[in-house]
PDB file of C-alpha atoms in Angstrom:
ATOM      1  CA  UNK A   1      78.852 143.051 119.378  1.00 54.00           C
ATOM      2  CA  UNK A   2      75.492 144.122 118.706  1.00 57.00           C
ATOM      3  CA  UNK A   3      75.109 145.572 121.787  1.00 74.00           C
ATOM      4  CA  UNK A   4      78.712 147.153 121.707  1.00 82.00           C
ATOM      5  CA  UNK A   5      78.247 150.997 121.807  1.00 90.00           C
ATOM      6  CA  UNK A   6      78.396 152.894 118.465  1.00 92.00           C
ATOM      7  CA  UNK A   7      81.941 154.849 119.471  1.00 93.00           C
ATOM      8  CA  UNK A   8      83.906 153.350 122.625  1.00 94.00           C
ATOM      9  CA  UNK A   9      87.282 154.887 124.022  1.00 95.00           C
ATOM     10  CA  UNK A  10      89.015 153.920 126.429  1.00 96.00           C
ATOM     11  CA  UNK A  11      92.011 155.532 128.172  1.00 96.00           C
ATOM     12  CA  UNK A  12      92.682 157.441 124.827  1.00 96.00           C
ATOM     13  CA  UNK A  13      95.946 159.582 125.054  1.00 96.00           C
ATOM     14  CA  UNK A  14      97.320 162.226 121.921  1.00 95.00           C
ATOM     15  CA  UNK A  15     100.358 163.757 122.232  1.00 94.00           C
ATOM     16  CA  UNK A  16     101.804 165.988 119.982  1.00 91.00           C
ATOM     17  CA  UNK A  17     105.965 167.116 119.083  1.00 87.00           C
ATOM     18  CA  UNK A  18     108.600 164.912 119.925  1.00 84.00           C
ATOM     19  CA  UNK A  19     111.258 164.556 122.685  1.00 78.00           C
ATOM     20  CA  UNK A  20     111.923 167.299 125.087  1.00 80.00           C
ATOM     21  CA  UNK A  21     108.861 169.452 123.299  1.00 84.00           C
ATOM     22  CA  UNK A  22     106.190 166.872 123.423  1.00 89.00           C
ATOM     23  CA  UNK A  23     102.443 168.295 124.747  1.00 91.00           C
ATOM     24  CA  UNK A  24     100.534 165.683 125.735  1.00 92.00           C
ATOM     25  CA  UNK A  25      96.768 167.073 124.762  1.00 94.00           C
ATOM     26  CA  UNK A  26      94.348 163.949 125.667  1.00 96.00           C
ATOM     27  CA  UNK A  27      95.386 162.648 129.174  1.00 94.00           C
ATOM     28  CA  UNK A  28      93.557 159.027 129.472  1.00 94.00           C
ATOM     29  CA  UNK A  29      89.927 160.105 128.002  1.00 96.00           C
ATOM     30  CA  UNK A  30      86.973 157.336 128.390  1.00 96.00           C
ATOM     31  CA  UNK A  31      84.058 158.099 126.649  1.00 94.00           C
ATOM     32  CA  UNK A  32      80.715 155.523 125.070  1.00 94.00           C
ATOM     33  CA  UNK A  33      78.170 156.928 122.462  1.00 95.00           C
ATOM     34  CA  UNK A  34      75.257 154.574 122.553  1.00 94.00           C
ATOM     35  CA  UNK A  35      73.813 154.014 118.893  1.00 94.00           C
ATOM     36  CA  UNK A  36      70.911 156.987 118.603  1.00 94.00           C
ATOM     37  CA  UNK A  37      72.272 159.445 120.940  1.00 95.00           C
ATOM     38  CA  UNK A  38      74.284 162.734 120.622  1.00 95.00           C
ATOM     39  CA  UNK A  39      76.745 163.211 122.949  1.00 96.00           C
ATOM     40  CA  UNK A  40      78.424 166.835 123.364  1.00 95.00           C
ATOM     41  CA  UNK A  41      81.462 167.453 124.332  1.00 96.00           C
ATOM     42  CA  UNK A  42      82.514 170.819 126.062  1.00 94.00           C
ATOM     43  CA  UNK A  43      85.445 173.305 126.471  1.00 91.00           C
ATOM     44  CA  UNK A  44      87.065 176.164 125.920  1.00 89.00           C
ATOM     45  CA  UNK A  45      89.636 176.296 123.227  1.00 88.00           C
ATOM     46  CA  UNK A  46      93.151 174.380 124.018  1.00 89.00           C
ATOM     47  CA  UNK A  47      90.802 171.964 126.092  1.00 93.00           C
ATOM     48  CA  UNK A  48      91.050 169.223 123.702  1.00 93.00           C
ATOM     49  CA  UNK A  49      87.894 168.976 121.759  1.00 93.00           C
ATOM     50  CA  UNK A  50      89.105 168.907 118.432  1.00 90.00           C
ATOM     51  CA  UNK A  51      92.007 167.064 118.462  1.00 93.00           C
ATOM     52  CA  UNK A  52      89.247 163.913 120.161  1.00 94.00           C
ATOM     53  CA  UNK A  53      87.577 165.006 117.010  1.00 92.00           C
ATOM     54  CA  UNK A  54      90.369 164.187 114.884  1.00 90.00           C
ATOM     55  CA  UNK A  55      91.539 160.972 117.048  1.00 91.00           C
ATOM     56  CA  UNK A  56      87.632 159.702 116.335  1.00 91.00           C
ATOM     57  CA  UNK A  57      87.959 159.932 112.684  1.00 88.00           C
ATOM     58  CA  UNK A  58      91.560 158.843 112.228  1.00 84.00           C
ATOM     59  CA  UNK A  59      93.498 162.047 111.427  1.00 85.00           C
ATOM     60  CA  UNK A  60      95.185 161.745 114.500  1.00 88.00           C
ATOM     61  CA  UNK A  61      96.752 158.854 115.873  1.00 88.00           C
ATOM     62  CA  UNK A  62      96.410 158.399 119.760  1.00 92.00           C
ATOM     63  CA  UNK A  63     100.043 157.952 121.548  1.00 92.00           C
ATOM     64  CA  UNK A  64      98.262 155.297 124.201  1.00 94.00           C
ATOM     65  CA  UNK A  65      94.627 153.635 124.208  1.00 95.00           C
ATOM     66  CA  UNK A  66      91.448 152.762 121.907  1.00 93.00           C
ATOM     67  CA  UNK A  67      89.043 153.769 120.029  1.00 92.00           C
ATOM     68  CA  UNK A  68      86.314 150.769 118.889  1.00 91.00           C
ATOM     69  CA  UNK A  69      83.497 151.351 116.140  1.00 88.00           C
ATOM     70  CA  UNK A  70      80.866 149.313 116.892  1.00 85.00           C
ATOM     71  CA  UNK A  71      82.835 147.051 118.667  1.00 85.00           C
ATOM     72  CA  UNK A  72      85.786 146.520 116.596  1.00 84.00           C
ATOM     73  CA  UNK A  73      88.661 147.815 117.476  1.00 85.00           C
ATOM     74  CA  UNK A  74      89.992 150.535 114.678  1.00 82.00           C
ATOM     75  CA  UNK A  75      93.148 152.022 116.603  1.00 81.00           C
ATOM     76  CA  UNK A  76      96.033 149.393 114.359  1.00 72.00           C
ATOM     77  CA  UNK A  77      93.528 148.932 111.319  1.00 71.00           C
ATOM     78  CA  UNK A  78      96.112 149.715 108.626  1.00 71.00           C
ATOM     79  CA  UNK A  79      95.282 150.244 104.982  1.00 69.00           C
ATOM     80  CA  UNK A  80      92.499 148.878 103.411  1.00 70.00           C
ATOM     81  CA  UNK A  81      90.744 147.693 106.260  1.00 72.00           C
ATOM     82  CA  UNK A  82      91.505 151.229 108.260  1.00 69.00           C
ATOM     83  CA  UNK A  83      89.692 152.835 105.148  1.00 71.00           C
ATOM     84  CA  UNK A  84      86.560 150.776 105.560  1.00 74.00           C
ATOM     85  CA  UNK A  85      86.515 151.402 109.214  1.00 70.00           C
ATOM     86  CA  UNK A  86      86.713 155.004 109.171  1.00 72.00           C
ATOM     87  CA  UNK A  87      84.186 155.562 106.630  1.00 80.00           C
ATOM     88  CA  UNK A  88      81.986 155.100 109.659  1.00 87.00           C
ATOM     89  CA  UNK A  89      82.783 157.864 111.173  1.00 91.00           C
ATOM     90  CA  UNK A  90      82.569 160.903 109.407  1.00 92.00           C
ATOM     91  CA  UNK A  91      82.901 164.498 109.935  1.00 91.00           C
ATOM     92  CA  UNK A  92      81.048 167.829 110.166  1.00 92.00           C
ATOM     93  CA  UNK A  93      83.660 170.481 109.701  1.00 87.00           C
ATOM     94  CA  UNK A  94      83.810 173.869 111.511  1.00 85.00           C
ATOM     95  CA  UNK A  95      84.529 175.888 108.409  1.00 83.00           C
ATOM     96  CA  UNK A  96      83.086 174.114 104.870  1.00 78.00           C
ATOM     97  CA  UNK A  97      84.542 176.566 103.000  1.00 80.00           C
ATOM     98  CA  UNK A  98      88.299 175.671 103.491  1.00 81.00           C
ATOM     99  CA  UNK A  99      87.452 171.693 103.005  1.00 81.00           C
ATOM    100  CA  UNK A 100      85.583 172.158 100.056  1.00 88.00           C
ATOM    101  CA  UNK A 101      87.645 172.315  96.557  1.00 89.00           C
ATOM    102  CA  UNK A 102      86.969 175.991  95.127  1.00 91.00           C
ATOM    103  CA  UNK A 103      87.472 174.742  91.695  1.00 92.00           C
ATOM    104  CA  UNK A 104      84.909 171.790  91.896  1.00 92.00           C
ATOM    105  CA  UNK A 105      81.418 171.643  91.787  1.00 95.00           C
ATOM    106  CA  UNK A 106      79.374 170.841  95.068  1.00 95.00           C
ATOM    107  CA  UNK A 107      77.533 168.063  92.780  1.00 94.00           C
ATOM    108  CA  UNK A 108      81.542 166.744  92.136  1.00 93.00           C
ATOM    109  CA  UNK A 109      82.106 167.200  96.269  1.00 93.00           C
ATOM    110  CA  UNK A 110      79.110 164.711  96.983  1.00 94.00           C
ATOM    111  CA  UNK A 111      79.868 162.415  94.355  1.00 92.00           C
ATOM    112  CA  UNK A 112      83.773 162.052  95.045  1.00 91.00           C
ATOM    113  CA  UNK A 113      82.313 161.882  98.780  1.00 90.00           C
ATOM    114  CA  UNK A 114      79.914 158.685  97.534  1.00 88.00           C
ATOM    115  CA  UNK A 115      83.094 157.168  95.759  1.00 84.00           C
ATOM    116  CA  UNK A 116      86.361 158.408  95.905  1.00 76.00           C
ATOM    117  CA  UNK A 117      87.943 156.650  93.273  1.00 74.00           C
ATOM    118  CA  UNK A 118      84.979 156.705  90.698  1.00 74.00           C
ATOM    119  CA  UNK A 119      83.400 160.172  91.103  1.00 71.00           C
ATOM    120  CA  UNK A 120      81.055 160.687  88.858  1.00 76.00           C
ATOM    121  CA  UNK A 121      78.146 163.427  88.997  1.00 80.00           C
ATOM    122  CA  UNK A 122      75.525 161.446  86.342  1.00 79.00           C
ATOM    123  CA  UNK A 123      76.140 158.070  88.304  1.00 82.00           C
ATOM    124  CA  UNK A 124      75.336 160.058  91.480  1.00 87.00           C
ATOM    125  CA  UNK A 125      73.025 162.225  90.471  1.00 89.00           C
ATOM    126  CA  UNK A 126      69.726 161.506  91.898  1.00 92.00           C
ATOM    127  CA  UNK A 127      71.067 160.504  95.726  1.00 94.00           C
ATOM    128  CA  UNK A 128      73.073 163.464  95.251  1.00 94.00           C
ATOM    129  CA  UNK A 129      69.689 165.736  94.410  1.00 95.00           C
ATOM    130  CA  UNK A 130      67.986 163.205  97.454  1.00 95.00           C
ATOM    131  CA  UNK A 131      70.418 164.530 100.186  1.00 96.00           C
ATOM    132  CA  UNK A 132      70.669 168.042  99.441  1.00 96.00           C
ATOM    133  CA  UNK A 133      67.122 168.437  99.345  1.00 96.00           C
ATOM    134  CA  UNK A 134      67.245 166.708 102.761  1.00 96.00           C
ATOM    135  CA  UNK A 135      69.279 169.766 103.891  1.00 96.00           C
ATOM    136  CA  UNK A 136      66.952 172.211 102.239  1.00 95.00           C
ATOM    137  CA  UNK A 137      69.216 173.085  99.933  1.00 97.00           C
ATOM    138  CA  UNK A 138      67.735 173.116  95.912  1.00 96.00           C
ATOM    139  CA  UNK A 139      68.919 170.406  93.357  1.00 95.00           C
ATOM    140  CA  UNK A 140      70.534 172.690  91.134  1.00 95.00           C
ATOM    141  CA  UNK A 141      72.685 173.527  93.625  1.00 96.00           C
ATOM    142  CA  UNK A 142      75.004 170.355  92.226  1.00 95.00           C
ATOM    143  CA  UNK A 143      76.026 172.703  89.297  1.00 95.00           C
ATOM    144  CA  UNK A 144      77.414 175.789  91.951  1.00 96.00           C
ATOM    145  CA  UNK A 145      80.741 176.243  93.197  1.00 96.00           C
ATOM    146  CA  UNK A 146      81.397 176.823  97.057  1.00 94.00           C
ATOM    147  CA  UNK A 147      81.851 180.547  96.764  1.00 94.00           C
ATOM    148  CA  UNK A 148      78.586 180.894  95.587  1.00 96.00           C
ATOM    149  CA  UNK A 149      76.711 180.002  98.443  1.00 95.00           C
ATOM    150  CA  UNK A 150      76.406 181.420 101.811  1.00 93.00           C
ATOM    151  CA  UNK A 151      78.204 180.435 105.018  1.00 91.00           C
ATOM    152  CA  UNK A 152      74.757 178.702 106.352  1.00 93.00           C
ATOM    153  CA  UNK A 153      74.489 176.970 102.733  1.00 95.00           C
ATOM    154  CA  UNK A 154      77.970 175.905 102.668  1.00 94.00           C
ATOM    155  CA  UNK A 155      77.503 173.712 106.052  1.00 94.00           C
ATOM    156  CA  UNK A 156      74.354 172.563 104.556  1.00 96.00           C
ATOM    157  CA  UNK A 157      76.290 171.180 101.755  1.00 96.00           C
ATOM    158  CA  UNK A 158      78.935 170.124 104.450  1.00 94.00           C
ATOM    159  CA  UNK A 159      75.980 168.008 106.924  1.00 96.00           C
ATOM    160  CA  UNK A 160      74.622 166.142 102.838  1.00 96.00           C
ATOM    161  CA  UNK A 161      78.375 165.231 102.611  1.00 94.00           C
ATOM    162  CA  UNK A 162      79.078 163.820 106.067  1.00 93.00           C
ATOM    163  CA  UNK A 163      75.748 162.001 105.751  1.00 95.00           C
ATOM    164  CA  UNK A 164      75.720 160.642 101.852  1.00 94.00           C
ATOM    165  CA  UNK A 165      78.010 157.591 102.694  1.00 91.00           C
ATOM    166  CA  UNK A 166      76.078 156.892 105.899  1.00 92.00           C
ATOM    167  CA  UNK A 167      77.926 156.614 108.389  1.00 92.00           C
ATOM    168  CA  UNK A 168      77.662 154.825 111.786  1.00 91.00           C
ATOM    169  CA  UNK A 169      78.475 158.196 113.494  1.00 93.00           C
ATOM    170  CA  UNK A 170      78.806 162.172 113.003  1.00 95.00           C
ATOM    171  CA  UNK A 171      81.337 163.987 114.545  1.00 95.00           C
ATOM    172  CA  UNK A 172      79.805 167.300 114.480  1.00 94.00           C
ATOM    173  CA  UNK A 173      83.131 169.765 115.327  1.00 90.00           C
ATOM    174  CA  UNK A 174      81.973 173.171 116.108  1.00 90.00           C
ATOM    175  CA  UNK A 175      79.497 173.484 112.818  1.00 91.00           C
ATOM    176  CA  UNK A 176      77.557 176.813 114.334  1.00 86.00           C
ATOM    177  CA  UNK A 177      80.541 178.650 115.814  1.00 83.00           C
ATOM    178  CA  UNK A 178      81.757 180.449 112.331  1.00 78.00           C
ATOM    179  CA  UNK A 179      78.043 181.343 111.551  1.00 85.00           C
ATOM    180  CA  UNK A 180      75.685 184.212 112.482  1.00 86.00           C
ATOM    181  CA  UNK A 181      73.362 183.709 115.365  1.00 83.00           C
ATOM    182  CA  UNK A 182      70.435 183.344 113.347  1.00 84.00           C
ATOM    183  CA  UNK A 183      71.649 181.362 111.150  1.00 89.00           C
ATOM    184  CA  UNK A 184      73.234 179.240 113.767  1.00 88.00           C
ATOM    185  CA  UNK A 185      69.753 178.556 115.000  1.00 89.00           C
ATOM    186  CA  UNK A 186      68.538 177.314 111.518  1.00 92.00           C
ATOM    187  CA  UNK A 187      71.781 175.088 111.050  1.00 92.00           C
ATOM    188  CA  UNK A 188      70.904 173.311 114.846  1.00 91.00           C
ATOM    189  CA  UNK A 189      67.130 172.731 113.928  1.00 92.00           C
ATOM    190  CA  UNK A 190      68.179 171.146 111.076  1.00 95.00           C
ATOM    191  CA  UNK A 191      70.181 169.121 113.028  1.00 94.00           C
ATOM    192  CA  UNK A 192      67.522 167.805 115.484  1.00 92.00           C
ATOM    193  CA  UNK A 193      65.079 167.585 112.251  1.00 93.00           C
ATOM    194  CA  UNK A 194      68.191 164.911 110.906  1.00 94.00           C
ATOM    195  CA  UNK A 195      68.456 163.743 114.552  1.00 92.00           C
ATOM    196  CA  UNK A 196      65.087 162.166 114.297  1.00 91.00           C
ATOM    197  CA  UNK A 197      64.579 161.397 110.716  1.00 93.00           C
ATOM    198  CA  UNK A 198      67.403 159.627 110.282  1.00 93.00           C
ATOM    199  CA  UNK A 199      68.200 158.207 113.780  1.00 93.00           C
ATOM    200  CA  UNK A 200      71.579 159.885 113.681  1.00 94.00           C
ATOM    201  CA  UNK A 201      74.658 158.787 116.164  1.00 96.00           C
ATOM    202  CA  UNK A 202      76.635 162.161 117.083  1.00 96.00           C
ATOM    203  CA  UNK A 203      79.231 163.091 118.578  1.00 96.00           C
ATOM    204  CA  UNK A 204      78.606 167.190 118.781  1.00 95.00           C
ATOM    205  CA  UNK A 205      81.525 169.530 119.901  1.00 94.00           C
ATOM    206  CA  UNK A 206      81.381 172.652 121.073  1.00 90.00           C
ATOM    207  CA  UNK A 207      82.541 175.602 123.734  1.00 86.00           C
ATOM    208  CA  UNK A 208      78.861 176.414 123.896  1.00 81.00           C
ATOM    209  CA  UNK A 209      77.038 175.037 126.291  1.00 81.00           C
ATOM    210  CA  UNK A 210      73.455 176.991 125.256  1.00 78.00           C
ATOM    211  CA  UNK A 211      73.845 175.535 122.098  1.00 80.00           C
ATOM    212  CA  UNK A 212      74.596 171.806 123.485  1.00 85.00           C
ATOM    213  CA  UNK A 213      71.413 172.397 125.841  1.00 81.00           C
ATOM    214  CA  UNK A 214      69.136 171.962 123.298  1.00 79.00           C
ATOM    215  CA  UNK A 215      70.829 169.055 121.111  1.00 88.00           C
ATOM    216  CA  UNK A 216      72.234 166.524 123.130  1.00 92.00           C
ATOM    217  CA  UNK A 217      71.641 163.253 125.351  1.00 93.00           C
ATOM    218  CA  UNK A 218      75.041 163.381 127.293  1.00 95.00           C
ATOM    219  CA  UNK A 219      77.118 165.999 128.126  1.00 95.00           C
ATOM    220  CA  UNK A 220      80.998 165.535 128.265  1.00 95.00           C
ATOM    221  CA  UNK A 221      83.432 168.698 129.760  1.00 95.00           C
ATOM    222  CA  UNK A 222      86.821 168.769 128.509  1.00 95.00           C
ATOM    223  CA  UNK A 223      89.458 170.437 130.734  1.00 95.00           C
ATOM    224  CA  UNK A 224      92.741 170.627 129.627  1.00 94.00           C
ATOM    225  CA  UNK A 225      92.398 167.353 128.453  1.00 95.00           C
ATOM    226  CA  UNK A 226      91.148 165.751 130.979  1.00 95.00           C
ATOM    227  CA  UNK A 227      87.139 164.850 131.433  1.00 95.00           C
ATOM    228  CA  UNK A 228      86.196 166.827 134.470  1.00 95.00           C
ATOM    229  CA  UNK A 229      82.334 165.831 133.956  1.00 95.00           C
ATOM    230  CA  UNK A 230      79.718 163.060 132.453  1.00 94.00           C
ATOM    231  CA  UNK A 231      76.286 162.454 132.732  1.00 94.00           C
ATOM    232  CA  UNK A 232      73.069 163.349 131.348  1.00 93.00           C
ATOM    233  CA  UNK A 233      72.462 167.264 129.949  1.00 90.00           C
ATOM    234  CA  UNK A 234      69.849 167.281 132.674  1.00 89.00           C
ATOM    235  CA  UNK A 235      72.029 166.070 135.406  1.00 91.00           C
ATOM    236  CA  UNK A 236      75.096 168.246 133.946  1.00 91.00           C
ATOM    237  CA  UNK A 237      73.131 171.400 133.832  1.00 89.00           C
ATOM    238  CA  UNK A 238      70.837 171.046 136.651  1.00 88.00           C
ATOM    239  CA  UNK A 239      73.329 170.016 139.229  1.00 90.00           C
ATOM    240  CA  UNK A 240      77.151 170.346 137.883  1.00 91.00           C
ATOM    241  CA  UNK A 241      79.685 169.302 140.055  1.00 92.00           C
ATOM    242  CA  UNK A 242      82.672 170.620 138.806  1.00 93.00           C
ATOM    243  CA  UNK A 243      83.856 174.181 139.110  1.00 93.00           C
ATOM    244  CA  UNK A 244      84.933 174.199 135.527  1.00 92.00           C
ATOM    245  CA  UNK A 245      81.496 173.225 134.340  1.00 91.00           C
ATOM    246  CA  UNK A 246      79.781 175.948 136.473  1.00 90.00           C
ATOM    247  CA  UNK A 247      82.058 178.343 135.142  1.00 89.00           C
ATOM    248  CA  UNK A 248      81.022 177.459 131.983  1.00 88.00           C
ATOM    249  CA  UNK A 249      77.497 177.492 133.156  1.00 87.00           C
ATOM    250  CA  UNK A 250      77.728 180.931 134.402  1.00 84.00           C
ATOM    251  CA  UNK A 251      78.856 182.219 131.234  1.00 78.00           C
ATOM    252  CA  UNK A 252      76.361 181.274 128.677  1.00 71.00           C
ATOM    253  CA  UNK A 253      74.483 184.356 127.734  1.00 62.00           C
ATOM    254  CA  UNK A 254      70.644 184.072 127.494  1.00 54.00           C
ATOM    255  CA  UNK A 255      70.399 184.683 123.879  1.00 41.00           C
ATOM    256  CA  UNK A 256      67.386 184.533 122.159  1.00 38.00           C
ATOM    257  CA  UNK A 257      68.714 183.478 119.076  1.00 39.00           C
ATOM    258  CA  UNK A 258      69.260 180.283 120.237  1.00 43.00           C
ATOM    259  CA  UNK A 259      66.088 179.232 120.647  1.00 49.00           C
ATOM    260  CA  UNK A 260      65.723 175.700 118.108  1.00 46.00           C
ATOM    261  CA  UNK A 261      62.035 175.670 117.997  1.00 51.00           C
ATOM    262  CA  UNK A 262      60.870 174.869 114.646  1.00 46.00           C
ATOM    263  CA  UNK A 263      60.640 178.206 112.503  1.00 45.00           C
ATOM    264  CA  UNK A 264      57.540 178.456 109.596  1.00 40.00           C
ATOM    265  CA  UNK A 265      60.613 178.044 107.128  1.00 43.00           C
ATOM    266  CA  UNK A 266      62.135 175.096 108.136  1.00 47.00           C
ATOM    267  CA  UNK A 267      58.954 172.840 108.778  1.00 41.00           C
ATOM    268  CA  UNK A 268      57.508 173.937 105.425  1.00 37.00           C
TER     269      UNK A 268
END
């Protein structure tokens, strides 16, 4: 087990409706993220990405195969135990806004986040403070409600709350794609600043292959759900194999904005 890889699927299958209307979305999927690494996974939309997302962190059941957190196998963990397990995994949403409670504080979001059954600001208060300062985000931020922060802010608040109860493994889904370009860039530097820091495990989706470039170990192409291409982002982008990928390949614009270098802000 210790050398089991963080996340391990095998011959994962969702499908979705029943009977004669069924849509099967995942068609046998294998995929390993080693403990340390960030593995993208790419497509356009209806190509399956989020709904592996979703499988990954337990919101969707798969119809046939496995998925195994560090080892263990979490596909028929039922109550309790299913709980525990997919703490582990935790996600990055695409828009923070919607998933965090208007009426609540983003101090009450990280504490429930920290324990869900006891949430309590004071008890929480100075790991709370810890991780949002991690983010670059100020401490008295705990006392503001989500529509008082900006889009970029909000997924700042979004990365503290994925990371407070420490998980195993990030499923990053899409966290840049609702933002600005600029402050897209700022949102992926923080994520290679975390990357480091904090020795993060990620699983990082996206239809943007310019943003995945610069952010991951292994790249992953979703087609329809099927994986049409694995291997290293250099081997993926230097010599792709499959039509689909070039495609993709082909249509990623060269846009500055994109660039993850560390700005004077951020390092400061």
């Amino acid at each position: 087990m210790a050398d089991a890889p963080a996340i391990a699927v095998r011959d994962l299958e969702v499908t979705y409706g029943w009977g004669r209307s069924t849509t099967r979305v995942l068609h046998g999927v294998d995929l390993d993220v080693a403990k340390g690494n960030t593995v993208a996974v790419v497509g356009e939309s209806g190509s399956g990405k989020s709904t592996l997302a979703k499988a990954l962190v337990g919101v969707v059941r798969p119809s046939a195969g496995s998925v195994r957190i560090g080892g263990t196998d979490v596909t028929g963990a039922r109550g309790a135990r299913r709980t525990e397990l997919r703490r582990k995994v935790q996600m990055i949403p695409q828009d923070p806004y919607s998933s965090l409670d208007p009426r609540r504080t983003i101090g009450a979001a990280l504490a429930e986040a920290v324990d869900p059954r006891r949430a309590n600001i004071g008890r929480h208060q100075d790991e709370i403070v810890q991780w949002l300062e991690t983010v670059r985000m100020p401490a008295d931020t705990v006392k503001r409600y989500p529509h008082e922060l900006s889009g970029g802010q909000r997924q700042r608040v979004a990365i503290a709350r994925g990371l407070i109860v420490r998980p195993e493994v990030v499923i990053a889904d899409e966290i840049t794609s609702a933002l600005d370009v600029s402050v897209q860039a700022e949102i992926l530097r923080l994520i290679v600043r975390l990357r480091v820091e904090l020795g993060l495990t990620m699983v990082f989706i996206s239809h943007n292959l310019a943003v995945v470039r610069q952010i991951s170990d292994e790249v992953v192409v979703l087609y329809r759900g099927d994986v049409v291409e694995q291997g290293t982002a250099a081997q993926v982008y230097a010599a792709p194999r499959h039509e689909y990928t070039r495609a993709l390949l082909n249509a990623v614009p060269g846009a500055p904005g994109f660039d993850i270098e560390p700005s004077r802000r951020e390092v400061a």
